[in-house]
Amino acid sequence: MLQPKNHSQFHSDVAQNANCVVMVPPKEFKFNAETAQDNEFQNQSSLSDDQITQSVMSEFNEMVAKLRQEGVQVVVFDYELGNVATPDAVFPNNWFSTTEDGTFYTFPMACTNRQFEVRPDELIQQLSLAGRMVTQQDSLVAYQEQNAYLESTGVMVIDHINRTIYAALSQRCDREVLEDYAQRIGYERVVSFQTSLPSGHPIYHTNVMMAIGENFCVICDEVIPEYERRFVVKSLAKDKQVISISLDQMNRFCGNILQLETVNGDKVIAMSQSAYDAFSPTQRNQLSSHGKLLPFNVETIENIGGGSVRCMLGEVFLPARTHTL
């Protein structure tokens, strides 16, 4: 395992937005009973397995095509099937992350069947073919032996410009692993907090309740206890336009959005059609000032998988050899 990097290795002009993403086809997609134990966004379906597969593959392919049409580089990681099914492979942002210096990180996943999604060698090969260079690897997967987990940008919503990581603590977000990762990437500030849903349980992933763009953030702050809420919102409001969403809007995945850049540097904001429809006209106007809104119909993936558009996008900050789409 590599030693944590020294802060001096990093540059101040860190990009907030990626112009390249990894997407994984949902060819084994179905209701995951293991993750449903703490993911209240998942729902059983009356559709047959074949109907589900046909629907989610259509949603996936349309999203890939539209992102590419807008000028976002999409690396489709079509992995080989293994002995253990990976029904949530369509949400790759939970097991890896990348940094601008060319480092590829892998993370400890809380659910056993999701641990089989972690295929760094195969993905790095695909990234290389797409012109994205990995110069070194680092892994926090060993924490799984301690039953300590950190599901990457599912549980960490990162303000790269201010080197700050926001994270809702839960079974899938261990404070010790969180602090370790922050040290490794040279980000001195971690804002961790508790959350509580009406059920009394915490949010399973931070990225369903908040998103951070270059100059804005979306947050369902009502799920944060009042004694922590003010601090979190004040921290965000220092240099971001804060767009507060309700619990109902969060349940329709308004927090699960992602600002990206095209290869030409234009800003776009990816979200589901459900989220787009749930934002008020005022909120849509606010968001539109930060980039073109790109709504995608991923209704089946959302309802059964309990994750939305942002969860489907693994950001790639690796240096580019070419601009291959």
Short mmCIF file of C-alpha atoms in Angstrom, two decimals:
data_model
loop_
_atom_site.label_atom_id
_atom_site.label_comp_id
_atom_site.label_asym_id
_atom_site.label_seq_id
_atom_site.Cartn_x
_atom_site.Cartn_y
_atom_site.Cartn_z
CA MET A 1 0.00 0.00 0.00
CA LEU A 2 1.34 3.41 -0.93
CA GLN A 3 2.19 5.99 1.66
CA PRO A 4 -0.05 9.08 1.92
CA LYS A 5 1.07 11.79 -0.46
CA ASN A 6 2.59 15.02 0.69
CA HIS A 7 0.38 18.06 0.25
CA SER A 8 3.11 19.80 -1.73
CA GLN A 9 2.51 17.32 -4.57
CA PHE A 10 -0.85 18.94 -5.30
CA HIS A 11 -1.65 22.01 -7.35
CA SER A 12 -4.04 24.77 -6.33
CA ASP A 13 -5.89 24.77 -9.65
CA VAL A 14 -7.70 21.49 -9.03
CA ALA A 15 -10.71 20.92 -11.28
CA GLN A 16 -14.09 20.48 -9.63
CA ASN A 17 -15.64 18.73 -12.59
CA ALA A 18 -14.60 15.72 -14.61
CA ASN A 19 -14.97 15.65 -18.40
CA CYS A 20 -14.78 11.86 -18.47
CA VAL A 21 -16.86 9.23 -16.66
CA VAL A 22 -16.95 5.48 -16.29
CA MET A 23 -20.31 3.78 -16.79
CA VAL A 24 -21.02 0.08 -16.29
CA PRO A 25 -23.84 -1.68 -18.19
CA PRO A 26 -26.52 -3.12 -15.86
CA LYS A 27 -26.55 -6.56 -17.44
CA GLU A 28 -26.94 -8.35 -14.07
CA PHE A 29 -29.21 -5.70 -12.58
CA LYS A 30 -31.96 -6.72 -10.18
CA PHE A 31 -33.25 -5.92 -6.70
CA ASN A 32 -30.33 -6.40 -4.30
CA ALA A 33 -31.67 -7.73 -1.00
CA GLU A 34 -28.28 -7.30 0.67
CA THR A 35 -28.01 -3.56 0.04
CA ALA A 36 -31.73 -3.06 0.76
CA GLN A 37 -31.02 -3.64 4.45
CA ASP A 38 -29.89 -0.01 4.78
CA ASN A 39 -30.93 1.55 1.45
CA GLU A 40 -34.48 2.81 1.89
CA PHE A 41 -34.60 4.07 -1.71
CA GLN A 42 -34.87 0.54 -3.15
CA ASN A 43 -38.19 -1.00 -4.16
CA GLN A 44 -39.24 -4.48 -5.24
CA SER A 45 -40.65 -4.75 -8.77
CA SER A 46 -43.39 -6.86 -10.33
CA LEU A 47 -41.50 -6.95 -13.62
CA SER A 48 -39.84 -10.18 -14.75
CA ASP A 49 -36.05 -10.41 -14.78
CA ASP A 50 -36.05 -10.19 -18.58
CA GLN A 51 -38.30 -7.14 -18.53
CA ILE A 52 -36.05 -5.47 -15.96
CA THR A 53 -32.90 -6.20 -17.97
CA GLN A 54 -34.44 -4.91 -21.18
CA SER A 55 -35.64 -1.72 -19.47
CA VAL A 56 -32.44 -0.88 -17.60
CA MET A 57 -30.19 -1.59 -20.59
CA SER A 58 -32.31 0.78 -22.65
CA GLU A 59 -32.05 3.48 -19.96
CA PHE A 60 -28.30 2.95 -19.71
CA ASN A 61 -27.61 3.02 -23.46
CA GLU A 62 -29.66 6.18 -23.95
CA MET A 63 -27.78 7.92 -21.13
CA VAL A 64 -24.40 6.95 -22.59
CA ALA A 65 -25.43 8.17 -26.04
CA LYS A 66 -26.73 11.52 -24.78
CA LEU A 67 -23.66 12.22 -22.65
CA ARG A 68 -21.39 11.51 -25.59
CA GLN A 69 -23.55 13.68 -27.83
CA GLU A 70 -23.04 16.55 -25.38
CA GLY A 71 -19.27 16.06 -25.46
CA VAL A 72 -18.63 14.18 -22.21
CA GLN A 73 -16.17 11.30 -22.62
CA VAL A 74 -17.80 8.05 -21.50
CA VAL A 75 -15.76 4.91 -20.86
CA VAL A 76 -18.13 1.93 -20.91
CA PHE A 77 -16.66 -0.77 -18.68
CA ASP A 78 -18.31 -3.92 -20.00
CA TYR A 79 -16.83 -6.43 -17.57
CA GLU A 80 -16.83 -10.22 -17.94
CA LEU A 81 -19.39 -12.07 -15.83
CA GLY A 82 -18.01 -13.80 -12.75
CA ASN A 83 -19.19 -16.59 -10.45
CA VAL A 84 -20.97 -14.11 -8.18
CA ALA A 85 -23.64 -11.85 -9.67
CA THR A 86 -23.15 -8.11 -9.21
CA PRO A 87 -26.64 -6.58 -9.42
CA ASP A 88 -25.40 -3.08 -8.48
CA ALA A 89 -22.47 -2.89 -10.90
CA VAL A 90 -24.27 -0.04 -12.68
CA PHE A 91 -23.19 2.17 -9.73
CA PRO A 92 -19.38 2.13 -10.17
CA ASN A 93 -18.66 5.36 -8.30
CA ASN A 94 -18.82 3.43 -5.02
CA TRP A 95 -15.67 1.34 -5.49
CA PHE A 96 -13.07 3.54 -7.17
CA SER A 97 -11.89 7.12 -7.53
CA THR A 98 -9.15 8.87 -9.46
CA THR A 99 -7.04 11.98 -9.02
CA GLU A 100 -5.40 14.38 -11.44
CA ASP A 101 -1.91 13.10 -10.62
CA GLY A 102 -2.84 9.74 -12.14
CA THR A 103 -3.65 7.76 -8.98
CA PHE A 104 -6.38 5.11 -9.03
CA TYR A 105 -7.92 4.30 -5.62
CA THR A 106 -10.08 1.34 -4.63
CA PHE A 107 -12.38 1.29 -1.62
CA PRO A 108 -13.83 -1.12 0.97
CA MET A 109 -17.45 -1.96 0.15
CA ALA A 110 -19.91 -2.82 2.93
CA CYS A 111 -22.03 -5.39 1.07
CA THR A 112 -20.44 -8.71 0.18
CA ASN A 113 -21.88 -9.05 -3.31
CA ARG A 114 -20.75 -5.49 -4.13
CA GLN A 115 -17.15 -6.34 -3.23
CA PHE A 116 -17.05 -8.45 -6.41
CA GLU A 117 -17.54 -5.28 -8.47
CA VAL A 118 -14.00 -4.17 -7.59
CA ARG A 119 -11.99 -4.96 -10.72
CA PRO A 120 -9.18 -2.39 -10.83
CA ASP A 121 -6.89 -4.12 -13.35
CA GLU A 122 -9.62 -4.57 -15.95
CA LEU A 123 -10.92 -1.02 -15.54
CA ILE A 124 -7.44 0.51 -15.69
CA GLN A 125 -6.89 -1.32 -18.96
CA GLN A 126 -10.13 0.13 -20.35
CA LEU A 127 -9.16 3.60 -19.17
CA SER A 128 -5.80 3.27 -20.88
CA LEU A 129 -7.49 2.30 -24.13
CA ALA A 130 -9.61 5.43 -23.76
CA GLY A 131 -6.49 7.57 -23.38
CA ARG A 132 -6.64 8.05 -19.60
CA MET A 133 -3.39 7.26 -17.83
CA VAL A 134 -3.03 5.62 -14.41
CA THR A 135 0.46 6.19 -13.02
CA GLN A 136 -0.02 4.54 -9.62
CA GLN A 137 -2.57 2.62 -7.55
CA ASP A 138 -3.58 2.84 -3.91
CA SER A 139 -6.15 0.82 -2.02
CA LEU A 140 -8.12 1.07 1.21
CA VAL A 141 -9.79 -2.32 0.67
CA ALA A 142 -7.81 -3.84 3.58
CA TYR A 143 -10.16 -2.02 5.95
CA GLN A 144 -12.82 -4.60 5.03
CA GLU A 145 -11.04 -7.00 7.39
CA GLN A 146 -11.92 -4.60 10.22
CA ASN A 147 -15.52 -4.27 9.01
CA ALA A 148 -14.76 -0.62 8.24
CA TYR A 149 -16.06 0.75 4.96
CA LEU A 150 -15.85 3.82 2.73
CA GLU A 151 -17.89 3.61 -0.45
CA SER A 152 -15.99 6.27 -2.39
CA THR A 153 -18.00 9.13 -3.88
CA GLY A 154 -21.20 7.48 -2.77
CA VAL A 155 -20.41 8.52 0.79
CA MET A 156 -18.02 11.39 0.03
CA VAL A 157 -19.27 14.52 -1.72
CA ILE A 158 -16.12 16.43 -2.50
CA ASP A 159 -15.46 20.14 -2.90
CA HIS A 160 -12.18 19.81 -4.80
CA ILE A 161 -11.68 23.56 -5.12
CA ASN A 162 -11.63 23.98 -1.33
CA ARG A 163 -10.05 20.56 -0.64
CA THR A 164 -12.99 19.65 1.56
CA ILE A 165 -14.81 16.32 1.86
CA TYR A 166 -18.41 16.25 3.08
CA ALA A 167 -19.62 12.91 4.41
CA ALA A 168 -22.68 11.59 6.22
CA LEU A 169 -21.46 8.93 8.65
CA SER A 170 -23.10 5.51 8.37
CA GLN A 171 -22.33 1.82 8.18
CA ARG A 172 -20.89 2.53 4.72
CA CYS A 173 -18.85 5.56 5.81
CA ASP A 174 -16.36 4.90 8.60
CA ARG A 175 -14.77 7.99 10.12
CA GLU A 176 -11.29 6.45 10.40
CA VAL A 177 -11.19 5.32 6.77
CA LEU A 178 -12.58 8.69 5.71
CA GLU A 179 -9.81 10.56 7.51
CA ASP A 180 -7.21 8.19 6.04
CA TYR A 181 -8.37 8.81 2.48
CA ALA A 182 -8.46 12.57 3.01
CA GLN A 183 -4.86 12.45 4.19
CA ARG A 184 -3.78 10.35 1.22
CA ILE A 185 -5.14 12.84 -1.32
CA GLY A 186 -3.91 15.85 0.63
CA TYR A 187 -7.30 17.30 1.55
CA GLU A 188 -6.95 18.80 5.02
CA ARG A 189 -10.63 19.39 5.77
CA VAL A 190 -13.31 16.77 6.40
CA VAL A 191 -16.85 17.82 7.34
CA SER A 192 -18.56 14.68 8.64
CA PHE A 193 -22.02 14.70 10.17
CA GLN A 194 -24.95 12.55 11.26
CA THR A 195 -28.20 12.17 9.35
CA SER A 196 -31.61 10.81 10.24
CA LEU A 197 -34.46 9.79 7.96
CA PRO A 198 -38.10 9.66 9.20
CA SER A 199 -37.44 5.97 9.94
CA GLY A 200 -34.68 7.01 12.34
CA HIS A 201 -32.01 5.41 10.18
CA PRO A 202 -29.10 7.33 8.63
CA ILE A 203 -28.78 8.13 4.93
CA TYR A 204 -27.00 5.20 3.27
CA HIS A 205 -25.01 7.42 0.87
CA THR A 206 -24.26 11.12 1.15
CA ASN A 207 -24.69 11.63 -2.59
CA VAL A 208 -28.45 11.08 -2.44
CA MET A 209 -28.85 14.09 -0.14
CA MET A 210 -26.28 16.51 -1.54
CA ALA A 211 -24.25 17.48 -4.59
CA ILE A 212 -21.46 20.01 -5.02
CA GLY A 213 -20.65 21.85 -8.23
CA GLU A 214 -18.09 24.50 -8.99
CA ASN A 215 -20.21 27.39 -7.67
CA PHE A 216 -23.32 25.72 -6.24
CA CYS A 217 -24.48 22.95 -3.98
CA VAL A 218 -27.75 21.10 -3.53
CA ILE A 219 -28.53 19.78 -0.07
CA CYS A 220 -31.38 18.23 1.89
CA ASP A 221 -30.24 19.83 5.12
CA GLU A 222 -33.35 18.84 7.07
CA VAL A 223 -31.98 15.30 7.51
CA ILE A 224 -28.96 16.70 9.39
CA PRO A 225 -29.45 17.24 13.15
CA GLU A 226 -29.88 20.92 13.93
CA TYR A 227 -26.71 21.10 16.02
CA GLU A 228 -24.65 20.12 12.95
CA ARG A 229 -26.84 21.55 10.21
CA ARG A 230 -25.85 25.19 10.62
CA PHE A 231 -22.15 24.37 10.48
CA VAL A 232 -22.50 22.29 7.31
CA VAL A 233 -24.63 24.84 5.47
CA LYS A 234 -22.42 27.73 6.58
CA SER A 235 -19.36 25.89 5.30
CA LEU A 236 -21.00 25.32 1.91
CA ALA A 237 -22.34 28.86 1.66
CA LYS A 238 -18.88 30.44 1.89
CA ASP A 239 -18.50 30.34 -1.87
CA LYS A 240 -21.40 28.27 -3.20
CA GLN A 241 -25.00 29.07 -4.04
CA VAL A 242 -26.89 26.78 -1.64
CA ILE A 243 -30.03 25.21 -3.11
CA SER A 244 -31.98 23.51 -0.33
CA ILE A 245 -34.24 20.59 -1.24
CA SER A 246 -37.02 18.97 0.75
CA LEU A 247 -37.21 15.38 1.95
CA ASP A 248 -39.69 14.62 -0.84
CA GLN A 249 -37.35 16.11 -3.44
CA MET A 250 -34.48 14.07 -2.04
CA ASN A 251 -36.60 10.93 -2.36
CA ARG A 252 -36.99 11.79 -6.04
CA PHE A 253 -33.19 12.02 -6.34
CA CYS A 254 -32.79 15.81 -6.58
CA GLY A 255 -29.62 15.42 -4.50
CA ASN A 256 -28.20 12.76 -6.80
CA ILE A 257 -26.98 15.03 -9.58
CA LEU A 258 -23.51 15.75 -10.96
CA GLN A 259 -21.94 18.73 -12.69
CA LEU A 260 -19.60 17.67 -15.49
CA GLU A 261 -17.64 19.38 -18.23
CA THR A 262 -17.59 18.60 -21.90
CA VAL A 263 -14.29 18.14 -23.69
CA ASN A 264 -14.72 21.76 -24.82
CA GLY A 265 -15.06 22.99 -21.24
CA ASP A 266 -18.81 23.65 -21.25
CA LYS A 267 -20.68 22.88 -18.00
CA VAL A 268 -23.51 20.35 -17.91
CA ILE A 269 -25.49 18.99 -14.96
CA ALA A 270 -26.57 15.36 -15.21
CA MET A 271 -29.71 14.31 -13.32
CA SER A 272 -32.65 11.95 -13.67
CA GLN A 273 -35.93 12.98 -15.25
CA SER A 274 -37.51 12.31 -11.85
CA ALA A 275 -35.17 14.83 -10.22
CA TYR A 276 -35.68 17.37 -13.01
CA ASP A 277 -39.45 17.18 -12.60
CA ALA A 278 -39.21 17.46 -8.81
CA PHE A 279 -37.11 20.64 -8.82
CA SER A 280 -39.21 23.80 -8.67
CA PRO A 281 -39.03 26.17 -11.68
CA THR A 282 -36.98 28.55 -9.53
CA GLN A 283 -34.52 25.80 -8.61
CA ARG A 284 -34.22 24.70 -12.24
CA ASN A 285 -33.42 28.29 -13.19
CA GLN A 286 -30.81 28.48 -10.43
CA LEU A 287 -29.18 25.26 -11.60
CA SER A 288 -29.33 26.32 -15.25
CA SER A 289 -27.08 29.26 -14.46
CA HIS A 290 -24.36 26.70 -13.61
CA GLY A 291 -24.68 24.51 -16.70
CA LYS A 292 -27.00 22.91 -19.21
CA LEU A 293 -29.42 20.56 -17.45
CA LEU A 294 -29.31 17.01 -18.81
CA PRO A 295 -32.24 14.91 -17.54
CA PHE A 296 -32.18 11.15 -18.17
CA ASN A 297 -35.01 8.68 -17.78
CA VAL A 298 -33.57 6.03 -15.44
CA GLU A 299 -36.84 5.23 -13.70
CA THR A 300 -36.31 1.47 -13.48
CA ILE A 301 -32.74 1.80 -12.21
CA GLU A 302 -33.86 4.36 -9.61
CA ASN A 303 -36.85 2.44 -8.32
CA ILE A 304 -35.23 -0.97 -8.02
CA GLY A 305 -31.59 -0.02 -7.44
CA GLY A 306 -32.14 2.87 -5.04
CA GLY A 307 -29.58 5.02 -6.83
CA SER A 308 -29.80 7.48 -9.69
CA VAL A 309 -27.77 9.31 -12.32
CA ARG A 310 -24.93 10.47 -10.11
CA CYS A 311 -24.44 6.93 -8.75
CA MET A 312 -24.07 5.69 -12.33
CA LEU A 313 -21.15 8.03 -13.06
CA GLY A 314 -17.64 7.23 -11.93
CA GLU A 315 -15.69 10.46 -12.39
CA VAL A 316 -12.32 10.23 -14.15
CA PHE A 317 -9.83 12.96 -13.25
CA LEU A 318 -6.85 11.10 -14.72
CA PRO A 319 -4.59 12.92 -17.18
CA ALA A 320 -5.67 12.45 -20.78
CA ARG A 321 -3.39 11.24 -23.53
CA THR A 322 -6.08 11.95 -26.16
CA HIS A 323 -9.64 13.23 -26.29
CA THR A 324 -11.13 9.96 -27.44
CA LEU A 325 -14.91 9.82 -27.11
#
